[in-house]
Amino acid sequence: MVVLVTGSNGQLGQALQSVAGNYPSIDFVFCNSSELDITNLEQCKVVFNQHKPNFCINAAAYTAVDKAESEPEKAFKINVNGAENLALVCKDFETTLLHVSTDFVFSGDFSTPLEMTKGYTETDKPNPTGVYGLTKLQGEQAIQATWEKHFIIRTSWVYSEFGNNFMKTMLRLASERDTLSVVDDQIGTPTYAVDLANTLLKIVTSSGVEKSNYGIYNFSNEGKCSWYDFAKEIFIQKDIEIDLKPIPTTEFPTPANRPAFSVLDKTKIKETFHVDIKNWKDSLKTALQRI
């Protein structure tokens, strides 16, 4: 079985490389953005013709949420045109596409009381409030319109020992400052990139890969917290003393709006692929040990 991974130089791409050795039945082809520019359809065709993958995991994306507000064309080119290009070549080569999307496709204006809900389901209506979320939603729609053999995995708050992310930023800031303020009114779930990588590969190797199961799935770790709670747990686990202050989003304005609530309900992926999902605090412990 050949699995081609785009965006191998990114956080998820590096996480996939870190676990690849645990899947001896898979012949991985890892392509960074220079080896496979997903916005270049002809290059996609050449790479697919060379490797003829059974599966393609698209870990390439424009993920600079705030920068996307001033670079909408670039975000669209990667997140929409790139996704569509991969769907087109996957169709040509009968390749099953696994595409990673985001909780930012939702506005976060959740009407149900937070303590009463498991979060957004795959059938809830998206309503992105920024360029990043909009382009990721349009990428999903381009795939759905192009090639039926796809799995779209929406995830949230991705971090790991690889790349740039919230966990590593908090550790860096704690080494530079005595006090730190973090927003406490945005609620979601951290996702360890290695857990996401293993879940994607569980889908690839599952007997459940069949027509009836194609579509959208949610995946994050279990539990929910604010960014303040996330930061606090990082410092507790690393035994770092710092004056951490909770602040409302209004005191930390950013170019892009963030969902106030973006917890994802994982019932569908658990039932379909029998995925065992760890609590976010347990996975954070693993990531901090590996950093």
mmCIF file of C-alpha atoms in Angstrom:
data_model
loop_
_atom_site.group_PDB
_atom_site.id
_atom_site.type_symbol
_atom_site.label_atom_id
_atom_site.label_comp_id
_atom_site.label_asym_id
_atom_site.label_seq_id
_atom_site.Cartn_x
_atom_site.Cartn_y
_atom_site.Cartn_z
ATOM 1 C CA MET A 1 0.000 0.000 0.000
ATOM 2 C CA VAL A 2 1.362 3.406 -1.009
ATOM 3 C CA VAL A 3 0.397 6.473 1.055
ATOM 4 C CA LEU A 4 1.485 9.870 -0.254
ATOM 5 C CA VAL A 5 1.676 12.678 2.310
ATOM 6 C CA THR A 6 1.703 16.315 1.238
ATOM 7 C CA GLY A 7 3.089 19.093 3.437
ATOM 8 C CA SER A 8 5.661 16.810 5.071
ATOM 9 C CA ASN A 9 7.580 19.846 6.368
ATOM 10 C CA GLY A 10 4.585 21.005 8.445
ATOM 11 C CA GLN A 11 3.542 20.038 11.941
ATOM 12 C CA LEU A 12 1.201 17.191 10.957
ATOM 13 C CA GLY A 13 3.562 16.031 8.225
ATOM 14 C CA GLN A 14 6.387 15.711 10.743
ATOM 15 C CA ALA A 15 4.052 13.900 13.167
ATOM 16 C CA LEU A 16 3.169 11.405 10.429
ATOM 17 C CA GLN A 17 6.855 10.822 9.739
ATOM 18 C CA SER A 18 7.463 10.203 13.444
ATOM 19 C CA VAL A 19 4.968 7.304 13.531
ATOM 20 C CA ALA A 20 5.542 5.904 10.016
ATOM 21 C CA GLY A 21 7.814 3.167 11.350
ATOM 22 C CA ASN A 22 4.875 1.687 13.262
ATOM 23 C CA TYR A 23 3.111 0.887 9.971
ATOM 24 C CA PRO A 24 5.386 -1.570 8.101
ATOM 25 C CA SER A 25 2.617 -2.464 5.628
ATOM 26 C CA ILE A 26 2.605 1.105 4.281
ATOM 27 C CA ASP A 27 5.061 2.459 1.721
ATOM 28 C CA PHE A 28 5.108 6.164 2.617
ATOM 29 C CA VAL A 29 5.974 8.924 0.146
ATOM 30 C CA PHE A 30 6.544 12.189 2.032
ATOM 31 C CA CYS A 31 6.543 15.337 -0.103
ATOM 32 C CA ASN A 32 7.350 18.814 1.166
ATOM 33 C CA SER A 33 6.001 21.946 -0.516
ATOM 34 C CA SER A 34 8.891 22.184 -2.971
ATOM 35 C CA GLU A 35 8.626 18.511 -3.969
ATOM 36 C CA LEU A 36 4.857 18.748 -4.381
ATOM 37 C CA ASP A 37 3.232 22.160 -4.713
ATOM 38 C CA ILE A 38 -0.463 21.314 -4.426
ATOM 39 C CA THR A 39 -1.385 24.587 -6.174
ATOM 40 C CA ASN A 40 0.356 23.267 -9.321
ATOM 41 C CA LEU A 41 -1.963 20.732 -10.970
ATOM 42 C CA GLU A 42 0.629 19.536 -13.484
ATOM 43 C CA GLN A 43 3.162 18.857 -10.724
ATOM 44 C CA CYS A 44 0.493 16.927 -8.811
ATOM 45 C CA LYS A 45 -0.105 14.765 -11.896
ATOM 46 C CA VAL A 46 3.611 14.057 -12.325
ATOM 47 C CA VAL A 47 4.097 13.032 -8.676
ATOM 48 C CA PHE A 48 0.977 10.851 -8.661
ATOM 49 C CA ASN A 49 1.990 9.208 -11.929
ATOM 50 C CA GLN A 50 5.403 8.430 -10.443
ATOM 51 C CA HIS A 51 4.150 6.904 -7.184
ATOM 52 C CA LYS A 52 0.536 5.855 -7.970
ATOM 53 C CA PRO A 53 -0.609 6.148 -4.331
ATOM 54 C CA ASN A 54 -3.539 4.191 -2.902
ATOM 55 C CA PHE A 55 -4.121 6.982 -0.393
ATOM 56 C CA CYS A 56 -3.175 10.655 -0.210
ATOM 57 C CA ILE A 57 -3.080 12.449 3.140
ATOM 58 C CA ASN A 58 -3.225 16.186 2.553
ATOM 59 C CA ALA A 59 -1.302 17.763 5.421
ATOM 60 C CA ALA A 60 -0.511 20.883 3.361
ATOM 61 C CA ALA A 61 -2.459 24.019 4.233
ATOM 62 C CA TYR A 62 -2.305 27.755 4.744
ATOM 63 C CA THR A 63 -2.804 27.959 8.518
ATOM 64 C CA ALA A 64 -1.743 31.515 9.434
ATOM 65 C CA VAL A 65 -5.160 32.519 10.767
ATOM 66 C CA ASP A 66 -4.483 36.240 11.267
ATOM 67 C CA LYS A 67 -2.241 36.670 8.231
ATOM 68 C CA ALA A 68 -4.964 35.173 6.032
ATOM 69 C CA GLU A 69 -7.031 38.327 6.601
ATOM 70 C CA SER A 70 -4.435 40.322 4.641
ATOM 71 C CA GLU A 71 -3.456 37.478 2.270
ATOM 72 C CA PRO A 72 -6.822 36.056 1.160
ATOM 73 C CA GLU A 73 -5.605 35.179 -2.342
ATOM 74 C CA LYS A 74 -2.713 33.108 -1.005
ATOM 75 C CA ALA A 75 -4.939 31.337 1.521
ATOM 76 C CA PHE A 76 -7.485 30.592 -1.226
ATOM 77 C CA LYS A 77 -4.826 29.297 -3.603
ATOM 78 C CA ILE A 78 -3.515 26.753 -1.095
ATOM 79 C CA ASN A 79 -6.640 25.827 0.868
ATOM 80 C CA VAL A 80 -9.130 25.775 -2.016
ATOM 81 C CA ASN A 81 -7.275 25.411 -5.322
ATOM 82 C CA GLY A 82 -4.747 23.053 -3.741
ATOM 83 C CA ALA A 83 -7.455 20.848 -2.235
ATOM 84 C CA GLU A 84 -9.331 20.751 -5.547
ATOM 85 C CA ASN A 85 -6.155 19.843 -7.458
ATOM 86 C CA LEU A 86 -5.533 16.904 -5.146
ATOM 87 C CA ALA A 87 -9.138 15.755 -5.524
ATOM 88 C CA LEU A 88 -8.775 15.906 -9.330
ATOM 89 C CA VAL A 89 -5.598 13.808 -9.433
ATOM 90 C CA CYS A 90 -6.955 11.430 -6.789
ATOM 91 C CA LYS A 91 -9.935 10.869 -9.100
ATOM 92 C CA ASP A 92 -7.633 10.224 -12.067
ATOM 93 C CA PHE A 93 -5.602 7.653 -10.140
ATOM 94 C CA GLU A 94 -8.443 6.135 -8.040
ATOM 95 C CA THR A 95 -6.665 7.376 -4.898
ATOM 96 C CA THR A 96 -8.591 7.809 -1.656
ATOM 97 C CA LEU A 97 -8.059 11.335 -0.279
ATOM 98 C CA LEU A 98 -7.767 12.158 3.417
ATOM 99 C CA HIS A 99 -7.983 15.919 3.887
ATOM 100 C CA VAL A 100 -7.481 17.765 7.177
ATOM 101 C CA SER A 101 -9.830 20.657 7.921
ATOM 102 C CA THR A 102 -10.569 22.795 10.957
ATOM 103 C CA ASP A 103 -12.979 23.856 13.703
ATOM 104 C CA PHE A 104 -12.709 27.364 12.198
ATOM 105 C CA VAL A 105 -15.402 26.413 9.687
ATOM 106 C CA PHE A 106 -17.789 27.178 12.582
ATOM 107 C CA SER A 107 -18.582 30.590 14.028
ATOM 108 C CA GLY A 108 -18.479 29.389 17.623
ATOM 109 C CA ASP A 109 -21.867 30.942 18.419
ATOM 110 C CA PHE A 110 -23.197 27.785 20.014
ATOM 111 C CA SER A 111 -26.729 28.197 21.350
ATOM 112 C CA THR A 112 -26.819 25.109 23.599
ATOM 113 C CA PRO A 113 -25.379 25.617 27.108
ATOM 114 C CA LEU A 114 -21.743 24.476 27.057
ATOM 115 C CA GLU A 115 -22.173 21.965 29.860
ATOM 116 C CA MET A 116 -25.030 20.303 27.940
ATOM 117 C CA THR A 117 -23.271 19.615 24.646
ATOM 118 C CA LYS A 118 -20.576 17.308 23.289
ATOM 119 C CA GLY A 119 -19.812 19.936 20.678
ATOM 120 C CA TYR A 120 -20.291 20.446 16.970
ATOM 121 C CA THR A 121 -21.280 17.390 14.932
ATOM 122 C CA GLU A 122 -20.420 16.732 11.309
ATOM 123 C CA THR A 123 -23.940 17.728 10.260
ATOM 124 C CA ASP A 124 -23.992 21.129 11.976
ATOM 125 C CA LYS A 125 -24.063 23.995 9.503
ATOM 126 C CA PRO A 126 -20.677 25.718 9.058
ATOM 127 C CA ASN A 127 -20.502 29.487 9.348
ATOM 128 C CA PRO A 128 -16.886 30.710 9.229
ATOM 129 C CA THR A 129 -16.181 34.261 10.368
ATOM 130 C CA GLY A 130 -12.705 34.727 8.870
ATOM 131 C CA VAL A 131 -10.714 34.121 5.688
ATOM 132 C CA TYR A 132 -8.912 31.043 7.035
ATOM 133 C CA GLY A 133 -12.113 29.259 8.059
ATOM 134 C CA LEU A 134 -13.853 30.279 4.835
ATOM 135 C CA THR A 135 -11.073 28.950 2.605
ATOM 136 C CA LYS A 136 -10.905 25.683 4.553
ATOM 137 C CA LEU A 137 -14.677 25.269 4.145
ATOM 138 C CA GLN A 138 -14.426 26.046 0.425
ATOM 139 C CA GLY A 139 -11.636 23.454 0.192
ATOM 140 C CA GLU A 140 -13.944 20.868 1.753
ATOM 141 C CA GLN A 141 -16.674 21.783 -0.730
ATOM 142 C CA ALA A 142 -14.287 21.563 -3.698
ATOM 143 C CA ILE A 143 -13.290 18.038 -2.666
ATOM 144 C CA GLN A 144 -16.910 16.967 -2.144
ATOM 145 C CA ALA A 145 -17.834 18.256 -5.609
ATOM 146 C CA THR A 146 -14.879 16.557 -7.304
ATOM 147 C CA TRP A 147 -14.196 13.088 -5.895
ATOM 148 C CA GLU A 148 -16.376 10.814 -3.791
ATOM 149 C CA LYS A 149 -13.543 8.753 -2.272
ATOM 150 C CA HIS A 150 -12.610 11.217 0.460
ATOM 151 C CA PHE A 151 -12.398 11.558 4.214
ATOM 152 C CA ILE A 152 -12.430 15.130 5.516
ATOM 153 C CA ILE A 153 -11.161 15.283 9.103
ATOM 154 C CA ARG A 154 -11.969 18.454 11.031
ATOM 155 C CA THR A 155 -9.654 19.063 13.966
ATOM 156 C CA SER A 156 -8.776 21.838 16.428
ATOM 157 C CA TRP A 157 -5.973 23.537 18.353
ATOM 158 C CA VAL A 158 -3.198 21.324 16.941
ATOM 159 C CA TYR A 159 0.130 21.250 18.808
ATOM 160 C CA SER A 160 3.131 18.938 19.142
ATOM 161 C CA GLU A 161 6.880 18.839 19.618
ATOM 162 C CA PHE A 162 7.132 19.762 15.920
ATOM 163 C CA GLY A 163 6.821 23.141 14.206
ATOM 164 C CA ASN A 164 5.322 26.267 15.737
ATOM 165 C CA ASN A 165 2.302 25.974 18.003
ATOM 166 C CA PHE A 166 0.676 27.223 21.205
ATOM 167 C CA MET A 167 2.460 24.797 23.543
ATOM 168 C CA LYS A 168 5.912 25.769 22.288
ATOM 169 C CA THR A 169 5.006 29.463 22.307
ATOM 170 C CA MET A 170 3.915 29.268 25.956
ATOM 171 C CA LEU A 171 7.166 27.536 26.941
ATOM 172 C CA ARG A 172 9.197 30.177 25.109
ATOM 173 C CA LEU A 173 7.298 33.088 26.645
ATOM 174 C CA ALA A 174 7.607 31.567 30.112
ATOM 175 C CA SER A 175 11.382 31.568 29.691
ATOM 176 C CA GLU A 176 11.300 35.273 28.806
ATOM 177 C CA ARG A 177 8.679 36.726 31.182
ATOM 178 C CA ASP A 178 7.459 36.606 34.752
ATOM 179 C CA THR A 179 3.813 37.297 33.889
ATOM 180 C CA LEU A 180 1.604 36.213 31.016
ATOM 181 C CA SER A 181 -2.004 36.918 30.008
ATOM 182 C CA VAL A 182 -4.049 34.371 28.051
ATOM 183 C CA VAL A 183 -7.669 34.520 26.901
ATOM 184 C CA ASP A 184 -10.118 32.457 28.927
ATOM 185 C CA ASP A 185 -13.377 32.900 26.979
ATOM 186 C CA GLN A 186 -12.566 30.804 23.913
ATOM 187 C CA ILE A 187 -13.431 27.157 24.552
ATOM 188 C CA GLY A 188 -12.164 24.235 22.494
ATOM 189 C CA THR A 189 -10.014 21.123 22.638
ATOM 190 C CA PRO A 190 -6.253 20.809 22.101
ATOM 191 C CA THR A 191 -5.257 18.109 19.604
ATOM 192 C CA TYR A 192 -1.881 16.385 19.770
ATOM 193 C CA ALA A 193 -0.642 16.095 16.170
ATOM 194 C CA VAL A 194 0.746 12.593 16.792
ATOM 195 C CA ASP A 195 -2.698 11.400 17.933
ATOM 196 C CA LEU A 196 -4.189 12.943 14.788
ATOM 197 C CA ALA A 197 -1.522 11.244 12.653
ATOM 198 C CA ASN A 198 -2.267 7.833 14.168
ATOM 199 C CA THR A 199 -5.997 8.353 13.654
ATOM 200 C CA LEU A 200 -5.497 9.189 9.977
ATOM 201 C CA LEU A 201 -3.443 6.029 9.559
ATOM 202 C CA LYS A 202 -6.055 3.998 11.423
ATOM 203 C CA ILE A 203 -8.540 5.088 8.767
ATOM 204 C CA VAL A 204 -6.084 4.162 6.011
ATOM 205 C CA THR A 205 -5.516 0.667 7.422
ATOM 206 C CA SER A 206 -9.133 0.084 8.471
ATOM 207 C CA SER A 207 -11.514 -2.391 6.900
ATOM 208 C CA GLY A 208 -14.044 0.433 7.244
ATOM 209 C CA VAL A 209 -12.648 2.231 4.199
ATOM 210 C CA GLU A 210 -15.666 1.737 1.971
ATOM 211 C CA LYS A 211 -18.078 3.875 0.018
ATOM 212 C CA SER A 212 -20.668 4.117 2.787
ATOM 213 C CA ASN A 213 -18.128 5.655 5.168
ATOM 214 C CA TYR A 214 -16.737 8.433 2.980
ATOM 215 C CA GLY A 215 -17.410 11.959 4.200
ATOM 216 C CA ILE A 216 -16.686 14.366 7.056
ATOM 217 C CA TYR A 217 -15.398 13.328 10.495
ATOM 218 C CA ASN A 218 -14.375 15.223 13.626
ATOM 219 C CA PHE A 219 -11.221 14.442 15.567
ATOM 220 C CA SER A 220 -9.589 16.127 18.541
ATOM 221 C CA ASN A 221 -8.512 14.865 21.905
ATOM 222 C CA GLU A 222 -11.197 14.419 24.581
ATOM 223 C CA GLY A 223 -12.261 17.124 27.022
ATOM 224 C CA LYS A 224 -12.560 20.873 26.642
ATOM 225 C CA CYS A 225 -10.769 23.921 28.008
ATOM 226 C CA SER A 226 -9.962 27.567 27.374
ATOM 227 C CA TRP A 227 -6.623 28.778 26.048
ATOM 228 C CA TYR A 228 -5.931 29.955 29.601
ATOM 229 C CA ASP A 229 -6.649 26.445 30.935
ATOM 230 C CA PHE A 230 -4.361 24.986 28.245
ATOM 231 C CA ALA A 231 -1.517 27.325 29.202
ATOM 232 C CA LYS A 232 -2.055 26.669 32.916
ATOM 233 C CA GLU A 233 -1.837 22.896 32.385
ATOM 234 C CA ILE A 234 1.371 23.288 30.361
ATOM 235 C CA PHE A 235 3.001 25.196 33.224
ATOM 236 C CA ILE A 236 1.699 22.776 35.863
ATOM 237 C CA GLN A 237 3.043 19.747 34.019
ATOM 238 C CA LYS A 238 6.414 21.408 33.396
ATOM 239 C CA ASP A 239 6.541 22.738 36.976
ATOM 240 C CA ILE A 240 7.014 26.298 35.714
ATOM 241 C CA GLU A 241 6.198 29.155 38.085
ATOM 242 C CA ILE A 242 4.691 32.132 36.287
ATOM 243 C CA ASP A 243 2.036 34.726 37.040
ATOM 244 C CA LEU A 244 -0.642 33.618 34.565
ATOM 245 C CA LYS A 245 -3.610 35.959 34.172
ATOM 246 C CA PRO A 246 -6.939 35.154 32.452
ATOM 247 C CA ILE A 247 -8.229 37.876 30.126
ATOM 248 C CA PRO A 248 -11.272 38.218 27.832
ATOM 249 C CA THR A 249 -10.857 38.148 24.062
ATOM 250 C CA THR A 250 -11.722 41.852 23.990
ATOM 251 C CA GLU A 251 -8.407 42.584 25.713
ATOM 252 C CA PHE A 252 -6.437 40.642 23.098
ATOM 253 C CA PRO A 253 -7.748 41.811 19.709
ATOM 254 C CA THR A 254 -6.523 39.950 16.616
ATOM 255 C CA PRO A 255 -7.094 40.537 12.877
ATOM 256 C CA ALA A 256 -9.192 37.345 12.640
ATOM 257 C CA ASN A 257 -12.126 36.376 14.829
ATOM 258 C CA ARG A 258 -11.764 33.120 16.761
ATOM 259 C CA PRO A 259 -14.716 30.827 17.532
ATOM 260 C CA ALA A 260 -15.827 31.371 21.138
ATOM 261 C CA PHE A 261 -16.781 27.683 21.309
ATOM 262 C CA SER A 262 -15.396 25.050 18.926
ATOM 263 C CA VAL A 263 -15.491 21.725 20.764
ATOM 264 C CA LEU A 264 -15.992 18.885 18.271
ATOM 265 C CA ASP A 265 -18.205 15.847 18.877
ATOM 266 C CA LYS A 266 -16.171 12.700 18.043
ATOM 267 C CA THR A 267 -18.988 10.133 18.224
ATOM 268 C CA LYS A 268 -18.971 9.389 14.478
ATOM 269 C CA ILE A 269 -15.248 8.645 14.126
ATOM 270 C CA LYS A 270 -15.243 6.553 17.313
ATOM 271 C CA GLU A 271 -18.162 4.428 16.159
ATOM 272 C CA THR A 272 -17.044 4.067 12.533
ATOM 273 C CA PHE A 273 -13.331 3.391 13.013
ATOM 274 C CA HIS A 274 -13.220 2.334 16.682
ATOM 275 C CA VAL A 275 -10.767 5.106 17.517
ATOM 276 C CA ASP A 276 -9.639 5.247 21.141
ATOM 277 C CA ILE A 277 -9.231 8.956 21.929
ATOM 278 C CA LYS A 278 -7.044 10.192 24.777
ATOM 279 C CA ASN A 279 -7.854 13.080 27.081
ATOM 280 C CA TRP A 280 -6.022 16.246 26.086
ATOM 281 C CA LYS A 281 -4.134 16.436 29.401
ATOM 282 C CA ASP A 282 -2.721 12.934 28.927
ATOM 283 C CA SER A 283 -1.561 13.676 25.395
ATOM 284 C CA LEU A 284 -0.071 16.985 26.530
ATOM 285 C CA LYS A 285 2.033 15.055 29.036
ATOM 286 C CA THR A 286 3.392 12.889 26.212
ATOM 287 C CA ALA A 287 4.185 15.887 24.025
ATOM 288 C CA LEU A 288 5.983 17.714 26.841
ATOM 289 C CA GLN A 289 8.087 14.634 27.551
ATOM 290 C CA ARG A 290 9.142 14.488 23.905
ATOM 291 C CA ILE A 291 9.961 18.152 23.426
#
